[in-house]
PDB file of C-alpha atoms in Angstrom:
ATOM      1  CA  UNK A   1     -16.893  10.209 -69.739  1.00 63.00           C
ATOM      2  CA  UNK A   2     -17.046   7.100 -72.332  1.00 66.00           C
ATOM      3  CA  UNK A   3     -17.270   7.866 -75.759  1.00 84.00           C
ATOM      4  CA  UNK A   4     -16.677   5.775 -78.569  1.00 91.00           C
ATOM      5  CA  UNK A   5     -14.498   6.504 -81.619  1.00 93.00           C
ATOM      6  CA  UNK A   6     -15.132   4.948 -85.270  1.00 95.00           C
ATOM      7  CA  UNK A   7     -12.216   6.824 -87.121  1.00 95.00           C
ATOM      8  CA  UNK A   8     -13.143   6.154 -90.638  1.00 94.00           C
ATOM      9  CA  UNK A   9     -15.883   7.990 -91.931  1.00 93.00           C
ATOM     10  CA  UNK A  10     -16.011   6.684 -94.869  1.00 96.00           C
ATOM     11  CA  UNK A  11     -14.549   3.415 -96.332  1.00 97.00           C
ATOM     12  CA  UNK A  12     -14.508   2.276-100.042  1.00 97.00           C
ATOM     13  CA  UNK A  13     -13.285  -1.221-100.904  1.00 97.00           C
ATOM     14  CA  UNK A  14     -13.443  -4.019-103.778  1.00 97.00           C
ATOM     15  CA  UNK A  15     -15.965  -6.727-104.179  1.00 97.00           C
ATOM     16  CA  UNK A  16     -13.742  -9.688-102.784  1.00 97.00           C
ATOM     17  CA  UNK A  17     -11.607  -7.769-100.681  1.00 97.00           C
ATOM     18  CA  UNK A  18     -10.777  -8.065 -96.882  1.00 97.00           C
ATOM     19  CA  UNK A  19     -12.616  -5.241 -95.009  1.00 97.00           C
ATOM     20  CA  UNK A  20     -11.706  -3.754 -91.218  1.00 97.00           C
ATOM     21  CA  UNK A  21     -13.381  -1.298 -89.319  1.00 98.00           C
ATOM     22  CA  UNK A  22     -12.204   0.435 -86.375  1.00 98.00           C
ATOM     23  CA  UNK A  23     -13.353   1.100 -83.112  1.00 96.00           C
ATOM     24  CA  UNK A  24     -12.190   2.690 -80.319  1.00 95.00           C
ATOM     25  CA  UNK A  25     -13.620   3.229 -76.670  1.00 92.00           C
ATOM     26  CA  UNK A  26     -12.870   5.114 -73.494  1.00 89.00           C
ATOM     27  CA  UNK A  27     -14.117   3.746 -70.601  1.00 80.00           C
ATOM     28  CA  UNK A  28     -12.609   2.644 -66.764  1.00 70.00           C
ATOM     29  CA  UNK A  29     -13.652  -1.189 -67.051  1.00 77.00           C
ATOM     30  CA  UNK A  30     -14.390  -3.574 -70.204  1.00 76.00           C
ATOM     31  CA  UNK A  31     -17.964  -2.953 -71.324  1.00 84.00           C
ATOM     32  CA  UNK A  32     -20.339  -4.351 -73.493  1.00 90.00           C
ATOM     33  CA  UNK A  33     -19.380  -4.299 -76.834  1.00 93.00           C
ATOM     34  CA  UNK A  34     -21.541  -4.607 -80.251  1.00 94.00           C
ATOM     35  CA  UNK A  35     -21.585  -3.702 -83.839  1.00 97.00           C
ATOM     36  CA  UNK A  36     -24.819  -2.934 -85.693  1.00 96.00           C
ATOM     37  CA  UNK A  37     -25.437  -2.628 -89.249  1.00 96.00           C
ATOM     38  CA  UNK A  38     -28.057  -0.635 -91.543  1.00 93.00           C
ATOM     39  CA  UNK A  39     -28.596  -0.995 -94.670  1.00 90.00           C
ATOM     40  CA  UNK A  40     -30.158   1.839 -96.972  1.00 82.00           C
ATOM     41  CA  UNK A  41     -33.572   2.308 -95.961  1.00 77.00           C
ATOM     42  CA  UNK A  42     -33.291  -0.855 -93.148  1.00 80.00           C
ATOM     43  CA  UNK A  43     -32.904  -0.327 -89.299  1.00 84.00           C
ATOM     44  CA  UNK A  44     -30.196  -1.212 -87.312  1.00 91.00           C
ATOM     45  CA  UNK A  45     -29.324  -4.792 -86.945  1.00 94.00           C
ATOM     46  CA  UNK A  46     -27.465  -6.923 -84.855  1.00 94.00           C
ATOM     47  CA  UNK A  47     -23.917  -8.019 -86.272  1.00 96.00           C
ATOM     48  CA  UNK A  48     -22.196  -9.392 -83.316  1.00 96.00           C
ATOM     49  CA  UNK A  49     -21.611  -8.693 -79.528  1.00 94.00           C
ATOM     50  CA  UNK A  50     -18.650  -9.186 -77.160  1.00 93.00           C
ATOM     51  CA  UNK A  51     -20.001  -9.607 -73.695  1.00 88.00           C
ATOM     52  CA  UNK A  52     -16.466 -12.167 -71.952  1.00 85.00           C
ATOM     53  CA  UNK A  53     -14.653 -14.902 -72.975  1.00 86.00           C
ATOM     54  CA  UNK A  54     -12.975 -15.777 -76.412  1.00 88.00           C
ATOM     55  CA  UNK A  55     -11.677 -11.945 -77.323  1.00 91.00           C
ATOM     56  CA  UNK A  56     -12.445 -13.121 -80.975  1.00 95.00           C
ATOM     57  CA  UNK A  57     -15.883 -12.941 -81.479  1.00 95.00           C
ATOM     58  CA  UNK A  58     -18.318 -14.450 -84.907  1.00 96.00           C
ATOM     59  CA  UNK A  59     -21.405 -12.833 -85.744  1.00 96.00           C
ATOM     60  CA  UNK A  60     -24.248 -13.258 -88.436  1.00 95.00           C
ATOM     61  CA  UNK A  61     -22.856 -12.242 -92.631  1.00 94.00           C
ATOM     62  CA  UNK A  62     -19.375 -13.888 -92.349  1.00 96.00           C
ATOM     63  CA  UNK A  63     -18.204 -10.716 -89.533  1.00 97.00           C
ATOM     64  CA  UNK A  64     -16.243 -11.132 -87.008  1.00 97.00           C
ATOM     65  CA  UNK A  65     -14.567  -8.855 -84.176  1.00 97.00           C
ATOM     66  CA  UNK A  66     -11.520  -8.748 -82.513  1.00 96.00           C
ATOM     67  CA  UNK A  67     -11.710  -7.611 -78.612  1.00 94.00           C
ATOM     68  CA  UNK A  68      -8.285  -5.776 -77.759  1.00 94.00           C
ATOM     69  CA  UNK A  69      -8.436  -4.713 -74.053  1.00 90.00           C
ATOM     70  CA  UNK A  70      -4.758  -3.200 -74.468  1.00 91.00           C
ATOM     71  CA  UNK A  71      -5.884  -1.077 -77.346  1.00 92.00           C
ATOM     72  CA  UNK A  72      -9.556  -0.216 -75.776  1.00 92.00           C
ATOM     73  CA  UNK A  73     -10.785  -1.444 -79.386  1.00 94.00           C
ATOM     74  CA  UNK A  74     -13.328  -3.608 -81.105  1.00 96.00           C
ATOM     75  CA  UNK A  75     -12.267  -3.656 -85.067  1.00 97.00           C
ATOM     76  CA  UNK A  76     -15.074  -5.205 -87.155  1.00 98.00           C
ATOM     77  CA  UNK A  77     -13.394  -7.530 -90.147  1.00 98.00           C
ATOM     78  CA  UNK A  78     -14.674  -9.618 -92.907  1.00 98.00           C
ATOM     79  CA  UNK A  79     -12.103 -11.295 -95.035  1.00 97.00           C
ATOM     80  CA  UNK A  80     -14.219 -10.998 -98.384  1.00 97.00           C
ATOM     81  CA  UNK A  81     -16.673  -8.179 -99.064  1.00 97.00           C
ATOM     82  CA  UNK A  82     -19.548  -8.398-100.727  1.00 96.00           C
ATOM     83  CA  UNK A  83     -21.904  -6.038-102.775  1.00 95.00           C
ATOM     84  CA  UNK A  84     -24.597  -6.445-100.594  1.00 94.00           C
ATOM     85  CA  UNK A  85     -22.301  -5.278 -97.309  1.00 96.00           C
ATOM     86  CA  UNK A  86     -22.593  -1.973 -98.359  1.00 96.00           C
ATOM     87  CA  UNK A  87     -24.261  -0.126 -95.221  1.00 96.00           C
ATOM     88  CA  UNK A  88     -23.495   1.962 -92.810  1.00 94.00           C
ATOM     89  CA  UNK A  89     -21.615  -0.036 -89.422  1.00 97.00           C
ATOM     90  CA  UNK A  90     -21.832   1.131 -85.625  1.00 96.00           C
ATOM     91  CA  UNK A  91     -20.177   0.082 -82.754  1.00 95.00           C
ATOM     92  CA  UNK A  92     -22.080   0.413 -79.365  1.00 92.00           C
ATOM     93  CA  UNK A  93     -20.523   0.344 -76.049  1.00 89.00           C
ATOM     94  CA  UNK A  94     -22.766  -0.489 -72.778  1.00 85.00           C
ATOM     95  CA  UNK A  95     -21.180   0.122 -69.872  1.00 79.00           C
ATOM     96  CA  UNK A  96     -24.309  -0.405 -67.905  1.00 74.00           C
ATOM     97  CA  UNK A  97     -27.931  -0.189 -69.424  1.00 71.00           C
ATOM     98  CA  UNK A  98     -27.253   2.508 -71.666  1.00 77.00           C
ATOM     99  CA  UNK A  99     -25.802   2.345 -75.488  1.00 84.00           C
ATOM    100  CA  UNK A 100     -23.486   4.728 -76.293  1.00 87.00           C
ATOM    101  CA  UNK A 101     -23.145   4.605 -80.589  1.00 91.00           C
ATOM    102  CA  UNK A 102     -20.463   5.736 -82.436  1.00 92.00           C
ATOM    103  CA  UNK A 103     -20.903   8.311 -85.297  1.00 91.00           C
ATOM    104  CA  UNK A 104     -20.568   5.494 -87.354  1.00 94.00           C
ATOM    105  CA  UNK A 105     -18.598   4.185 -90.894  1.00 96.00           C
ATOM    106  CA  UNK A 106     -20.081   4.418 -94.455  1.00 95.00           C
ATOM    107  CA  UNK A 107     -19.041   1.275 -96.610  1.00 97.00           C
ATOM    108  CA  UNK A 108     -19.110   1.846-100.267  1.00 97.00           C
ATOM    109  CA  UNK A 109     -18.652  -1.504-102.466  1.00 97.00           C
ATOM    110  CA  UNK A 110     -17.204  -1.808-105.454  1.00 96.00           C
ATOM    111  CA  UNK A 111     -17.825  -4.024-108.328  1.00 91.00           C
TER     112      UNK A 111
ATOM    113  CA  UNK B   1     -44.142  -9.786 -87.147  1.00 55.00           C
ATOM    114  CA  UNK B   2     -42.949  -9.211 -83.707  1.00 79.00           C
ATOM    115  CA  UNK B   3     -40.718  -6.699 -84.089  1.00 92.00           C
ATOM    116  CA  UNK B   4     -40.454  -2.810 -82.993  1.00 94.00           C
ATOM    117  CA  UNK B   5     -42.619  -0.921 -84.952  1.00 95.00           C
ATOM    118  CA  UNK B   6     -43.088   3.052 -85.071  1.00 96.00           C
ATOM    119  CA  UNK B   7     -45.381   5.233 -86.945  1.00 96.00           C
ATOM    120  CA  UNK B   8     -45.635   6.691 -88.782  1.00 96.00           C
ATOM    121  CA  UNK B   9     -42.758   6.200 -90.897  1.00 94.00           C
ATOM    122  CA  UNK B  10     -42.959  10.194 -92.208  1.00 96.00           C
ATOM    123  CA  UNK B  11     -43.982  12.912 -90.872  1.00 97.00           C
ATOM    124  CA  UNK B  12     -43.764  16.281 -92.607  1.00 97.00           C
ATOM    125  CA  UNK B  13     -44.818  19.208 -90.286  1.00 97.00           C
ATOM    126  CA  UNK B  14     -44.638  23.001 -90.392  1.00 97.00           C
ATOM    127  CA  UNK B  15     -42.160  25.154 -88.039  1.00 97.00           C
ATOM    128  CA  UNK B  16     -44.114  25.497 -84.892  1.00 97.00           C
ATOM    129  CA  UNK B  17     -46.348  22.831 -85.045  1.00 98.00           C
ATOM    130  CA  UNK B  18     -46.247  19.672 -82.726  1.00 98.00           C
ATOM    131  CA  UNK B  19     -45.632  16.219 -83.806  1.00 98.00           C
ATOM    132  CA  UNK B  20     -46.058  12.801 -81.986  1.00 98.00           C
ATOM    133  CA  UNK B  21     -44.363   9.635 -82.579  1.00 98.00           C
ATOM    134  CA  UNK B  22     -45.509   6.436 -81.922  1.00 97.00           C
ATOM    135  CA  UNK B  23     -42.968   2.926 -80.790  1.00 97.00           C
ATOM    136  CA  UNK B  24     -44.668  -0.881 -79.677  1.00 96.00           C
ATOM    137  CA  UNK B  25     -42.049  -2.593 -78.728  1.00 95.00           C
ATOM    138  CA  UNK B  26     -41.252  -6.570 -78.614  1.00 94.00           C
ATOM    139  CA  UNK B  27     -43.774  -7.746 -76.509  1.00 92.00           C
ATOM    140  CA  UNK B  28     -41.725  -8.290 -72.792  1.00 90.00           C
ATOM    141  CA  UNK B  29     -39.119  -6.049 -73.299  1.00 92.00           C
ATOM    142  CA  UNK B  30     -38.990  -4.108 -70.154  1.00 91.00           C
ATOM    143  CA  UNK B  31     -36.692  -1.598 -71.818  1.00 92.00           C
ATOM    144  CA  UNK B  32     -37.485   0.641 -74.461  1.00 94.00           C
ATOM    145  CA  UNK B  33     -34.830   3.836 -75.994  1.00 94.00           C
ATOM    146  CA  UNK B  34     -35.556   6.583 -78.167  1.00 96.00           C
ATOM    147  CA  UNK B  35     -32.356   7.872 -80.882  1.00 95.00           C
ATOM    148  CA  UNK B  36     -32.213  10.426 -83.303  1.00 95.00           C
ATOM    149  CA  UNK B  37     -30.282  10.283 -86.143  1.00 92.00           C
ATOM    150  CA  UNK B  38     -29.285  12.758 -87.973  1.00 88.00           C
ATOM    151  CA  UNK B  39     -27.934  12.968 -91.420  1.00 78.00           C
ATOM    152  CA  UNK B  40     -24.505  11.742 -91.744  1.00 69.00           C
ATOM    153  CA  UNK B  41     -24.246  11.681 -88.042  1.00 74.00           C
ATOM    154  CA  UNK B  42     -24.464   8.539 -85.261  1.00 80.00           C
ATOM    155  CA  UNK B  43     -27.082   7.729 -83.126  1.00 88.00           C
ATOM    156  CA  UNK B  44     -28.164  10.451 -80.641  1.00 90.00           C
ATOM    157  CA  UNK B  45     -29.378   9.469 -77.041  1.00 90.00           C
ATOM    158  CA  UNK B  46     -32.473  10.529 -75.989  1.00 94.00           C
ATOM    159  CA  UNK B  47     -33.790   8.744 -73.279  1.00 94.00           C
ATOM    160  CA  UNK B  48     -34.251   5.972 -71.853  1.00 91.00           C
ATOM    161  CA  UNK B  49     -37.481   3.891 -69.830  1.00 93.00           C
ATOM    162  CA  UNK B  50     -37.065   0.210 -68.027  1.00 90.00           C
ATOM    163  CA  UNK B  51     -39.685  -0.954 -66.176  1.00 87.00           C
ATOM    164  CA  UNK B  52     -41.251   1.245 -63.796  1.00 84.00           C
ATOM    165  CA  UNK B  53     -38.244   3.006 -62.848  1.00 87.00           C
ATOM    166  CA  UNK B  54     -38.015   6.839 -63.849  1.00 89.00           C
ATOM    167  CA  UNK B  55     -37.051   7.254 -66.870  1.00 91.00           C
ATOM    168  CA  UNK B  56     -33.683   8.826 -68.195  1.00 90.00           C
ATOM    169  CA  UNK B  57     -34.188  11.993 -69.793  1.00 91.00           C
ATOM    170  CA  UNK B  58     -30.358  12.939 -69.848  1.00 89.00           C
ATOM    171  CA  UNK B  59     -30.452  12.801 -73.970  1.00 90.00           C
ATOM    172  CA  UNK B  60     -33.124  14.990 -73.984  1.00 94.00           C
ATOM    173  CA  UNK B  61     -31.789  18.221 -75.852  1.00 93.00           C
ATOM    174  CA  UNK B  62     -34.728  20.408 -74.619  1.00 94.00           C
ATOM    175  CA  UNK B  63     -37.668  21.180 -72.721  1.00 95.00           C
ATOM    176  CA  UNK B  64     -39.684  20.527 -75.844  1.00 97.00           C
ATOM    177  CA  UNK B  65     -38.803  17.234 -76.136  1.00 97.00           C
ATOM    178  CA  UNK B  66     -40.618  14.652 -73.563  1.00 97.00           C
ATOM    179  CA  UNK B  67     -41.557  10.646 -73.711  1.00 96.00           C
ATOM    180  CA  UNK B  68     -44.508   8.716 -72.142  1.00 95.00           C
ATOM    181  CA  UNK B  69     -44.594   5.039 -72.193  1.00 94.00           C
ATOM    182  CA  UNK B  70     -47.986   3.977 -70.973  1.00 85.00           C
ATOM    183  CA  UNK B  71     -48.534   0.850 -69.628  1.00 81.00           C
ATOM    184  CA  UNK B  72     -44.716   0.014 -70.029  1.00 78.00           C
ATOM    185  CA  UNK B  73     -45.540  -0.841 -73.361  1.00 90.00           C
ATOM    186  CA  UNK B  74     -46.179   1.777 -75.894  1.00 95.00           C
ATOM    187  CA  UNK B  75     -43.849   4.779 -75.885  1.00 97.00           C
ATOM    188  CA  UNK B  76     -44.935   8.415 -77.396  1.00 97.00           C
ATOM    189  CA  UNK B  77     -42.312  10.855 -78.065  1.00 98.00           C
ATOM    190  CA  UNK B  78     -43.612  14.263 -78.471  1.00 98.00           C
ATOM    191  CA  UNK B  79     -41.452  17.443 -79.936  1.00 98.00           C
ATOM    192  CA  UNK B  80     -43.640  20.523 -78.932  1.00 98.00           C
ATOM    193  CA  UNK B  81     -43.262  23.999 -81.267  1.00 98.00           C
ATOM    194  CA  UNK B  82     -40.959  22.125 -83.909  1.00 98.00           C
ATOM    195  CA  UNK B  83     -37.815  23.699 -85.223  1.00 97.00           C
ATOM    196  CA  UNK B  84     -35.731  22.904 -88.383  1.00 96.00           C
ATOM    197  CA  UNK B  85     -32.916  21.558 -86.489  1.00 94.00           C
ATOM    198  CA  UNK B  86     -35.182  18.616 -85.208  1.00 96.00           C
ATOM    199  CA  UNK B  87     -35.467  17.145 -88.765  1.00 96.00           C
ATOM    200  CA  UNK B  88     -34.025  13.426 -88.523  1.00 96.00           C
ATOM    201  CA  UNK B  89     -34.893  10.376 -87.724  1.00 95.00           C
ATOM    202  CA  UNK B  90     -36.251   8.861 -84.906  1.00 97.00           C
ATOM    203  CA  UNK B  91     -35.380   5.878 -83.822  1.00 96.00           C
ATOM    204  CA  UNK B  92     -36.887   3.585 -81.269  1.00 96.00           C
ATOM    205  CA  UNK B  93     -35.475   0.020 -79.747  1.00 95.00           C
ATOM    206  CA  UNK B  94     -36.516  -2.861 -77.094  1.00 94.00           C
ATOM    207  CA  UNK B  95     -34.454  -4.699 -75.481  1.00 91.00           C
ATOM    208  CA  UNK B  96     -34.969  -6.948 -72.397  1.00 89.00           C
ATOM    209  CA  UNK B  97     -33.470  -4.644 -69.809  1.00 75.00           C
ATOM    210  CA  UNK B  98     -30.937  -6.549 -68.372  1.00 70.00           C
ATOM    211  CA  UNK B  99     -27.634  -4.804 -68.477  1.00 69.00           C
ATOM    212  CA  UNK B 100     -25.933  -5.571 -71.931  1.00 73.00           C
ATOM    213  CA  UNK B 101     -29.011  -7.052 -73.890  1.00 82.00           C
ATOM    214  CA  UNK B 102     -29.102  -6.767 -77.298  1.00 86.00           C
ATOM    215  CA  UNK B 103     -31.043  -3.761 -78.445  1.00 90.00           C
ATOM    216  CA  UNK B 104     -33.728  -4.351 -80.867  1.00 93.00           C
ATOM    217  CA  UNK B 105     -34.867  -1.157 -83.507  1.00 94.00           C
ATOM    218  CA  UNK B 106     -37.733  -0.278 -85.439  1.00 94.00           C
ATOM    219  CA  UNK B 107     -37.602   1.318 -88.528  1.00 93.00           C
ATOM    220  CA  UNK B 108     -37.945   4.900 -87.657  1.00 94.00           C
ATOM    221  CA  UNK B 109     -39.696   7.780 -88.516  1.00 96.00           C
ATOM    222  CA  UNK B 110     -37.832  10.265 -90.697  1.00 95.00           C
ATOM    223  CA  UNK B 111     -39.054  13.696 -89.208  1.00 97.00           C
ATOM    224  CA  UNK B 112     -38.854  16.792 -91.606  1.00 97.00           C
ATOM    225  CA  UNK B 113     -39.671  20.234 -90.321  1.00 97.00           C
ATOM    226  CA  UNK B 114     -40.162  23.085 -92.862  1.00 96.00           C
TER     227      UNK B 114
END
């Protein structure tokens, strides 16, 4: 069955630091991939998606993801946090129409 | 704006009772999803309508839960005989249907059941 696996539960990092969170999937083929964001009291919104192509993949708040086939992961990274990233951050897997969401990863920023 | 929308945005109702919840989508979008979400938890499937197609009800985690979407536009999920376990929120999102689209969310409604 796919699942998907966000590891961290919880994350706490330093205004200015580099930030990476994990994602694993199981699934027979290469899916869709995506991260989502939402903010306190916000709904979910779009960070970036990895449909083919360039494994490395830029989305919208200075995120990016890394597409590892070898790995089966999707790690979300921003080289320099800021207050305002603290949210909570899930990665989706589609292998066909439907979204399957991982439990998700809590990002606490410090000053 | 032309976003999802869903009302209402909280709904406080008494073991027992039965609630409604409303989603519009994004005008077009063939596909429309209903999540929970519970607290501290990811998003739950519920189910699932594109197009005219019958609708997947796999996420469904009883008989007391059931969707309409009328028109294949507005969606209605209704939780018959509430329990306290159902409290959460409930989230809605459009997307264009084709395989892989980006989803699209509403804000939610945060269900509590006393």
């Amino acid at each position: 069955a796919q699942s998907v696996t966000q590891p961290d539960i919880h994350i706490t990092v330093s205004e200015g630091a580099s930030l990476e969170l994990r994602c694993n999937y199981s699934y027979g083929a290469t899916p869709y991939l995506f991260w989502y964001v939402q903010s306190p009291g916000q709904g979910l919104q779009l960070l970036l998606k990895y449909f083919s192509g360039d494994t490395l993949v830029q989305g919208i708040k200075g995120f990016e993801a890394e597409f590892k086939r070898s790995q089966s992961s999707f790690n979300l990274r921003k080289p320099s946090v800021h207050w305002s990233d603290a949210a909570e951050y899930f990665c989706a897997v589609v292998p066909g129409n439907q979204f399957y969401f991982g439990t998700g990863t809590s990002l606490t920023v410090i000053p | 704006g032309a976003g999802v929308s869903q009302s209402p945005s909280n709904k406080v109702t008494e073991k027992g009772k039965d609630v409604e919840l409303r989603c519009d989508p994004i005008s077009g979008h063939t596909a429309l999803y209903w999540y929970r979400q519970s607290l501290g938890q990811g998003l739950e499937f519920l189910i699932y309508f594109q197009g005219n197609s019958a609708p997947d009800k796999s996420g469904l985690p009883s008989d007391r839960f059931s969707a309409e979407r009328t028109g294949g536009s507005v969606s209605t999920l209704t939780i018959q005989r509430t329990q306290q376990e159902d409290s959460a929120v409930y989230l809605c999102a459009s997307s264009l249907g084709v395989a892989g689209n980006e989803q699209f969310f509403g804000p939610g409604t945060r269900l509590t059941v006393l």
